[in-house]
Coordinates of C-alpha atoms in Angstrom, one line a residue:
Chain X
M5 CA 0.0 0.0 0.0
R6 CA 1.4 3.3 -1.1
I7 CA 1.5 5.8 1.8
A8 CA 2.0 9.6 1.9
V9 CA 3.0 11.3 5.1
L10 CA 1.8 14.8 5.7
V11 CA 4.0 17.0 7.9
S12 CA 4.3 20.6 9.1
G13 CA 7.3 20.7 11.3
S14 CA 10.1 18.8 12.8
G15 CA 8.8 15.4 11.7
T16 CA 9.8 13.1 14.6
N17 CA 6.8 10.9 13.8
L18 CA 7.9 10.8 10.2
Q19 CA 11.3 9.7 11.4
A20 CA 9.7 7.0 13.4
L21 CA 8.0 5.7 10.3
I22 CA 11.2 5.9 8.3
D23 CA 13.1 4.0 10.9
A24 CA 10.3 1.4 11.2
S25 CA 10.3 1.0 7.4
S26 CA 14.1 0.5 7.3
R27 CA 13.8 -2.2 10.0
G28 CA 11.1 -3.9 7.9
E29 CA 8.4 -3.2 10.4
L30 CA 5.8 -1.6 8.2
G31 CA 4.6 -4.7 6.5
P32 CA 3.0 -3.9 3.2
A33 CA 3.1 -0.2 3.9
Q34 CA 5.4 1.6 1.5
L35 CA 6.4 5.2 2.3
C36 CA 6.2 6.9 -1.1
L37 CA 5.8 10.6 -0.6
V38 CA 6.2 13.3 2.1
V39 CA 4.2 16.5 1.7
S40 CA 4.7 19.6 3.9
N41 CA 2.4 22.5 4.0
R42 CA 5.3 24.7 5.2
P43 CA 8.6 25.2 3.4
G44 CA 12.0 24.7 5.0
V45 CA 10.9 22.4 7.8
R46 CA 13.1 19.7 9.3
A47 CA 10.7 17.0 8.2
L48 CA 11.5 17.7 4.6
E49 CA 15.2 17.2 5.4
R50 CA 14.4 13.9 7.1
A51 CA 12.5 12.8 3.9
A52 CA 15.3 13.8 1.7
D53 CA 17.9 12.0 3.9
A54 CA 15.8 8.9 3.6
G55 CA 15.6 9.2 -0.1
L56 CA 11.8 9.8 -0.1
A57 CA 10.0 11.9 -2.7
N58 CA 9.0 15.1 -0.9
L59 CA 7.4 18.4 -1.8
V60 CA 5.9 21.5 -0.4
I61 CA 2.3 22.5 -1.0
N62 CA 2.2 25.8 0.8
H63 CA -1.2 26.5 2.1
R64 CA -0.4 30.2 2.1
N65 CA -0.1 30.1 -1.7
H66 CA -3.7 28.9 -2.0
D67 CA -6.6 31.3 -1.5
T68 CA -9.0 28.7 -0.1
R69 CA -8.8 25.5 1.8
R70 CA -10.4 23.8 -1.2
A71 CA -7.7 25.0 -3.5
F72 CA -5.0 23.8 -1.1
E73 CA -6.7 20.4 -0.8
D74 CA -7.2 20.2 -4.6
A75 CA -3.4 20.6 -5.0
L76 CA -2.8 18.1 -2.3
L77 CA -5.1 15.5 -3.9
E78 CA -3.5 16.1 -7.2
A79 CA -0.1 15.3 -5.8
L80 CA -1.4 12.2 -4.0
E81 CA -3.1 10.9 -7.1
A82 CA 0.0 11.6 -9.3
N83 CA 1.9 9.4 -6.9
G84 CA -0.7 6.6 -6.7
I85 CA -1.2 7.2 -2.9
E86 CA -3.7 4.9 -1.3
A87 CA -3.5 6.1 2.4
V88 CA -2.3 9.1 4.3
I89 CA -0.5 9.5 7.6
L90 CA -0.7 12.8 9.4
A91 CA 2.5 13.2 11.3
G92 CA 2.4 16.6 13.0
F93 CA 0.4 18.0 10.2
M94 CA -1.1 21.2 11.5
R95 CA -3.9 21.9 8.9
I96 CA -7.5 20.7 9.4
L97 CA -8.6 18.6 6.5
S98 CA -12.1 19.3 5.2
P99 CA -14.9 16.7 4.9
F100 CA -14.3 16.9 1.1
F101 CA -10.7 15.6 1.6
V102 CA -11.5 13.2 4.4
E103 CA -14.3 11.5 2.4
K104 CA -11.9 10.9 -0.5
F105 CA -9.7 8.8 1.8
E106 CA -12.4 7.4 4.2
N107 CA -10.8 5.2 6.8
R108 CA -7.4 5.6 5.1
I109 CA -6.1 8.6 7.0
L110 CA -4.3 8.1 10.3
N111 CA -3.4 10.7 12.9
T112 CA -1.7 10.6 16.2
H113 CA -2.9 13.0 19.0
P114 CA -0.8 13.6 22.2
A115 CA -3.7 13.0 24.6
L116 CA -6.2 10.3 25.5
C117 CA -9.1 11.3 23.3
P118 CA -11.8 12.4 23.8
S119 CA -9.8 14.5 26.3
F120 CA -8.0 17.6 25.1
P121 CA -8.6 17.7 21.3
G122 CA -7.0 20.4 19.3
I123 CA -3.6 22.1 19.7
N124 CA -1.3 22.1 22.6
A125 CA -2.8 19.0 24.1
P126 CA 0.0 18.4 26.6
Q127 CA -0.3 21.9 27.9
Q128 CA -4.1 21.4 28.1
A129 CA -3.4 18.3 30.2
I130 CA -1.0 20.2 32.6
T131 CA -3.5 23.1 32.9
A132 CA -6.3 20.7 33.7
G133 CA -4.2 19.0 36.4
V134 CA -4.8 15.4 35.2
K135 CA -2.6 12.7 36.6
V136 CA -2.8 10.5 33.5
S137 CA -2.6 11.4 29.9
G138 CA -1.3 9.5 26.9
C139 CA -1.5 9.2 23.1
T140 CA -4.2 8.3 20.7
V141 CA -3.6 6.9 17.2
H142 CA -6.9 7.2 15.3
F143 CA -8.6 7.3 11.9
V144 CA -9.3 10.9 10.8
D145 CA -12.9 11.8 10.4
T146 CA -14.5 15.2 9.9
G147 CA -14.1 16.3 13.5
V148 CA -11.0 17.5 15.3
D149 CA -9.2 14.5 16.9
T150 CA -12.6 12.6 17.1
G151 CA -12.1 9.7 14.7
P152 CA -12.2 6.0 15.4
I153 CA -9.5 5.0 17.9
I154 CA -6.9 2.4 16.9
F155 CA -4.5 2.6 19.8
Q156 CA -4.2 4.4 23.1
E157 CA -1.6 4.2 25.7
A158 CA -1.4 6.1 29.0
V159 CA 1.5 7.9 30.7
E160 CA 1.5 9.2 34.3
V161 CA 1.7 13.0 34.7
S162 CA 4.1 13.8 37.5
P163 CA 3.9 16.9 39.7
I164 CA 7.1 18.2 38.1
D165 CA 6.0 17.7 34.5
T166 CA 5.9 20.6 32.2
A167 CA 4.1 20.5 28.8
E168 CA 7.5 19.8 27.2
T169 CA 8.5 16.9 29.5
L170 CA 5.0 15.4 29.2
H171 CA 5.0 15.8 25.5
A172 CA 8.4 14.1 25.2
R173 CA 7.1 11.0 27.0
I174 CA 3.9 10.9 24.9
Q175 CA 6.0 11.2 21.7
N176 CA 7.9 8.1 22.7
L177 CA 4.6 6.2 22.7
E178 CA 3.6 7.8 19.4
H179 CA 6.8 6.8 17.7
R180 CA 6.0 3.2 18.6
L181 CA 2.3 3.1 18.0
L182 CA 2.0 5.1 14.7
P183 CA 4.2 2.7 12.7
R184 CA 2.3 -0.2 14.2
A185 CA -1.0 1.3 13.1
T186 CA 0.4 2.1 9.7
K187 CA 1.4 -1.6 9.2
L188 CA -2.1 -2.8 10.3
L189 CA -3.8 -0.4 8.0
A190 CA -1.7 -1.4 5.0
A191 CA -2.3 -5.1 5.9
G192 CA -6.0 -4.6 5.8
S193 CA -6.3 -5.7 9.4
L194 CA -8.3 -2.7 10.7
R195 CA -12.1 -2.6 10.5
V196 CA -14.3 0.2 11.5
Q197 CA -17.9 -0.5 12.5
E198 CA -20.0 2.2 14.1
G199 CA -17.0 4.2 15.1
I200 CA -15.3 1.2 16.8
V201 CA -12.0 -0.2 15.4
S202 CA -11.3 -3.9 15.5
Q203 CA -8.3 -5.8 14.4
H204 CA -8.5 -8.9 12.2
P205 CA -5.2 -10.7 11.7
Chain B
M14 CA -11.3 14.3 60.9
R15 CA -14.9 13.2 61.1
I16 CA -16.1 11.9 57.8
A17 CA -19.5 11.2 56.3
V18 CA -20.0 8.9 53.4
L19 CA -22.9 9.6 51.0
V20 CA -24.3 6.6 49.2
S21 CA -27.2 5.7 46.9
G22 CA -26.7 2.0 46.1
S23 CA -24.7 -1.1 46.7
G24 CA -21.9 0.7 48.5
T25 CA -18.8 -1.1 47.3
N26 CA -16.7 2.0 47.7
L27 CA -18.2 2.5 51.2
Q28 CA -17.1 -1.1 51.9
A29 CA -13.6 -0.3 50.6
L30 CA -13.5 2.6 53.1
I31 CA -14.7 0.5 55.9
D32 CA -12.2 -2.2 55.2
A33 CA -9.4 0.3 54.9
S34 CA -10.4 1.8 58.2
S35 CA -10.5 -1.6 60.0
R36 CA -6.9 -2.2 58.7
G37 CA -5.9 1.2 60.1
E38 CA -5.2 2.7 56.7
L39 CA -7.3 5.8 56.9
G40 CA -4.9 7.8 59.1
P41 CA -6.8 10.5 61.0
A42 CA -10.0 10.0 58.9
Q43 CA -12.8 8.6 61.1
L44 CA -15.9 7.2 59.4
C45 CA -18.7 8.6 61.5
L46 CA -21.9 8.6 59.4
V47 CA -23.4 7.1 56.3
V48 CA -26.2 8.8 54.6
S49 CA -28.2 7.3 51.8
N50 CA -30.7 9.3 49.7
R51 CA -32.5 6.0 48.9
P52 CA -34.0 3.7 51.5
G53 CA -33.3 0.0 51.5
V54 CA -30.0 0.0 49.7
R55 CA -27.2 -2.5 50.3
A56 CA -24.9 0.3 51.4
L57 CA -27.0 0.9 54.5
E58 CA -26.6 -2.8 55.5
R59 CA -22.9 -2.5 55.1
A60 CA -22.9 0.6 57.3
A61 CA -24.9 -1.2 60.0
D62 CA -22.8 -4.3 59.7
A63 CA -19.7 -2.1 60.4
G64 CA -21.4 -0.5 63.3
L65 CA -21.6 2.9 61.6
A66 CA -24.3 5.4 62.3
N67 CA -26.5 5.5 59.2
L68 CA -29.6 7.2 58.1
V69 CA -31.8 7.8 55.0
I70 CA -32.5 11.3 53.8
N71 CA -34.9 10.5 50.9
H72 CA -34.7 13.1 48.2
R73 CA -38.2 12.1 47.2
N74 CA -39.5 13.4 50.5
H75 CA -38.2 16.9 49.8
D76 CA -39.8 19.2 47.4
T77 CA -36.7 21.0 46.3
R78 CA -33.0 20.3 46.0
R79 CA -32.4 23.0 48.6
A80 CA -34.8 21.4 51.1
F81 CA -33.0 18.0 50.6
E82 CA -29.6 19.6 51.1
D83 CA -30.8 21.5 54.1
A84 CA -31.8 18.2 55.7
L85 CA -28.5 16.7 54.7
L86 CA -26.5 19.6 56.1
E87 CA -28.4 19.4 59.3
A88 CA -27.5 15.8 59.7
L89 CA -23.9 16.5 58.9
E90 CA -23.7 19.3 61.4
A91 CA -25.4 17.3 64.1
N92 CA -22.7 14.7 63.8
G93 CA -19.8 17.1 63.6
I94 CA -18.9 16.1 60.1
E95 CA -15.9 17.9 58.6
A96 CA -15.6 16.2 55.3
V97 CA -17.8 14.2 52.9
I98 CA -17.0 11.3 50.6
L99 CA -19.3 10.5 47.7
A100 CA -19.4 6.8 47.2
G101 CA -21.8 6.1 44.4
F102 CA -24.0 9.0 45.5
M103 CA -26.3 9.7 42.6
R104 CA -27.5 13.2 43.4
I105 CA -25.9 16.3 42.1
L106 CA -24.9 18.7 44.9
S107 CA -25.8 22.3 44.4
P108 CA -23.2 25.1 44.6
F109 CA -24.9 26.0 47.9
F110 CA -23.8 22.7 49.4
V111 CA -20.5 22.4 47.7
E112 CA -19.4 25.8 48.9
K113 CA -20.2 24.8 52.5
F114 CA -17.6 22.0 52.2
E115 CA -15.2 23.6 49.8
N116 CA -12.3 21.3 49.1
R117 CA -13.7 18.8 51.7
I118 CA -15.8 16.7 49.4
L119 CA -14.3 13.8 47.5
N120 CA -15.8 11.9 44.6
T121 CA -14.7 9.0 42.5
H122 CA -15.6 8.8 38.8
P123 CA -15.2 5.7 36.7
A124 CA -13.4 7.4 33.8
L125 CA -10.3 9.5 33.1
C126 CA -11.8 13.0 33.6
P127 CA -12.3 15.2 31.6
S128 CA -13.5 12.3 29.4
F129 CA -17.0 10.8 30.0
P130 CA -18.5 12.9 32.8
G131 CA -21.9 12.0 34.1
I132 CA -23.7 8.7 34.4
N133 CA -22.8 5.4 32.8
A134 CA -19.2 6.4 32.2
P135 CA -18.0 2.9 31.4
Q136 CA -20.7 2.5 28.8
Q137 CA -19.8 5.9 27.4
A138 CA -16.2 4.6 27.1
I139 CA -17.2 1.4 25.4
T140 CA -19.5 3.3 23.0
A141 CA -16.7 5.8 22.2
G142 CA -14.3 2.9 21.4
V143 CA -11.5 4.1 23.6
K144 CA -8.7 1.7 24.3
V145 CA -7.8 3.2 27.7
S146 CA -10.1 4.3 30.4
G147 CA -9.6 4.5 34.2
C148 CA -10.7 6.2 37.3
T149 CA -10.5 9.6 38.8
V150 CA -10.6 10.6 42.5
H151 CA -11.3 14.3 42.7
F152 CA -12.5 17.1 44.8
V153 CA -16.1 18.0 44.1
D154 CA -16.7 21.5 42.6
T155 CA -19.9 22.9 41.2
G156 CA -19.6 21.1 37.9
V157 CA -20.3 17.4 37.0
D158 CA -17.1 15.4 37.6
T159 CA -15.0 18.5 36.9
G160 CA -13.3 19.2 40.2
P161 CA -9.5 19.2 41.0
I162 CA -8.0 15.8 40.4
I163 CA -6.3 13.9 43.2
F164 CA -5.6 10.5 41.6
Q165 CA -6.1 8.9 38.3
E166 CA -5.1 5.5 37.1
A167 CA -5.6 3.9 33.7
V168 CA -6.9 0.5 32.6
E169 CA -6.8 -1.0 29.2
V170 CA -10.1 -1.5 27.4
S171 CA -10.1 -4.9 25.6
P172 CA -12.1 -5.7 22.5
I173 CA -14.2 -8.1 24.5
D174 CA -15.0 -5.7 27.4
T175 CA -18.6 -4.8 28.1
A176 CA -19.5 -1.8 30.3
E177 CA -19.9 -4.3 33.2
T178 CA -16.5 -5.9 32.9
L179 CA -14.8 -2.6 32.3
H180 CA -16.6 -1.1 35.3
A181 CA -15.5 -4.0 37.5
R182 CA -11.8 -3.4 36.7
I183 CA -12.2 0.3 37.3
Q184 CA -13.9 -0.3 40.6
N185 CA -10.8 -2.3 41.7
L186 CA -8.8 0.9 41.2
E187 CA -11.4 3.0 43.0
H188 CA -11.4 0.7 46.0
R189 CA -7.7 1.3 46.4
L190 CA -7.5 5.0 45.5
L191 CA -10.6 6.4 47.3
P192 CA -9.4 5.3 50.8
R193 CA -5.9 6.6 50.0
A194 CA -7.3 10.0 49.0
T195 CA -9.5 10.1 52.1
K196 CA -6.4 9.5 54.3
L197 CA -4.5 12.3 52.6
L198 CA -7.5 14.7 52.9
A199 CA -7.8 14.0 56.6
A200 CA -4.1 14.4 57.2
G201 CA -4.2 17.8 55.6
S202 CA -1.8 16.7 52.9
L203 CA -3.8 17.9 49.9
R204 CA -3.6 21.4 48.6
V205 CA -5.5 22.9 45.7
Q206 CA -4.1 25.9 43.8
E207 CA -5.8 27.1 40.6
G208 CA -7.5 23.8 40.2
I209 CA -4.3 21.7 40.6
V210 CA -4.0 19.3 43.5
S211 CA -0.6 18.8 45.1
Q212 CA 0.5 16.6 48.0
H213 CA 2.4 17.9 51.0
P214 CA 3.6 15.1 53.3

C-alpha cells in the first residue's frame, strides 16, 4: 500500500515511520511521498535524507482550503497514494478531503481522546491537572481528533512535569504506535464499525 | 477528621473505606456517618454491619434540592462532620452545598476525567471505542465530575469488554484510591491551587 506522510514541522513521527520501514516493520506499507504545507521544515530534510520523494504544498499560496486540498489531492493521485498518515500536520482537512480517503487517513494525537482535542494537548493536560494522559492513534474523520481510535496508551503525569517533558514522554509512545497502526492499515487488518476499530489478523 | 459517606446504592466504595479503616489505613480519617438518599440499599446494610451510624434522607420526601440539602447539612452538622466522601452517590450537589464544604468533598468517577463525565461512564467509554479508560478521584466542585483531580489510574479496554467488565476493573482501582485520598485529605496533605492538587507530606 502506497503511503503519503503529511507534515508541518520537525517530523519526529515521520522519522519513526522511516526507521520502522528501514527495519522492515511496516509490513506492506510503503512510504512513497512526504508533503509539507510549510517550506523549510526539518521533516523535509528527514524525507530527503531517507531518499523519499518530498514536496511543499504551501497553504499560504492557495486562496481557499479547497484550492489547497485540490493541489494536495492532485499530488497524491499523481503518486498513486492509497493512504495518508498525518505526522504533526497542522492543517485541518475538510470533509471533502477526508471522504476521499475514508478510513485511510491516520493521525496521532498527544492526549487520551476524547480528552484535550486540538492544539497544545500536553499543555491542556497540565493546565487541567490530570494525573494520567497519553496518546491516541486514530482514523481521521471530519471532526478534530474525534475519529475511530486504533491505539491508546497512558502515561503518568508527575507533579514536576511541564508541557514539554510530558509531550516528550507521549511522543515516545507515538513513535512506537503510529508505525504499528500504519502496518495494520496497510495489511487490511483494521475494520471500523459504528466508530469502533477492531483488528482482524 | 470526622467523615460522612454519602451513598445511593450497593456501596462497594463504602465497603472499601470500611475495610481500609479496619486495617488502620485511613490515618486521621474517622468514618462517623453514612447517609443514603434512597431507602433499603445495600450500602445501609454495610454501614450497619460495620457499626456505623447511618440514616436515610430520601430526596423524594423533599420538594426542592435545597430542602433536601438543608436536611443533609443538618444531619452532617449534628454529627460534627468535617468532610464528605461521595461513594456512588447519585444526586448532584448544588453550589450552595459544595461551597459549605469547599475542598472537603471527594468523589470517584469511573473514567479518566475530563473524558466521559456524568452517568454510565464505562458504557460511554465502550461506545466511544476508547482503548484506555480508568478512574478519577477528585474534589467536588460545582460542575459534574470536573473538580480538581487527586488521583487517576488507567486501565486498558479490551475488545471483549462490556460496560460491566470494564466497570468492574475500574472499581478495583477506585477501591484502592478512594481510601488513600481520604487519608490524605484527613491528614491535611492535599492542597488545591488554581484547580491543581498537590500533595504535601
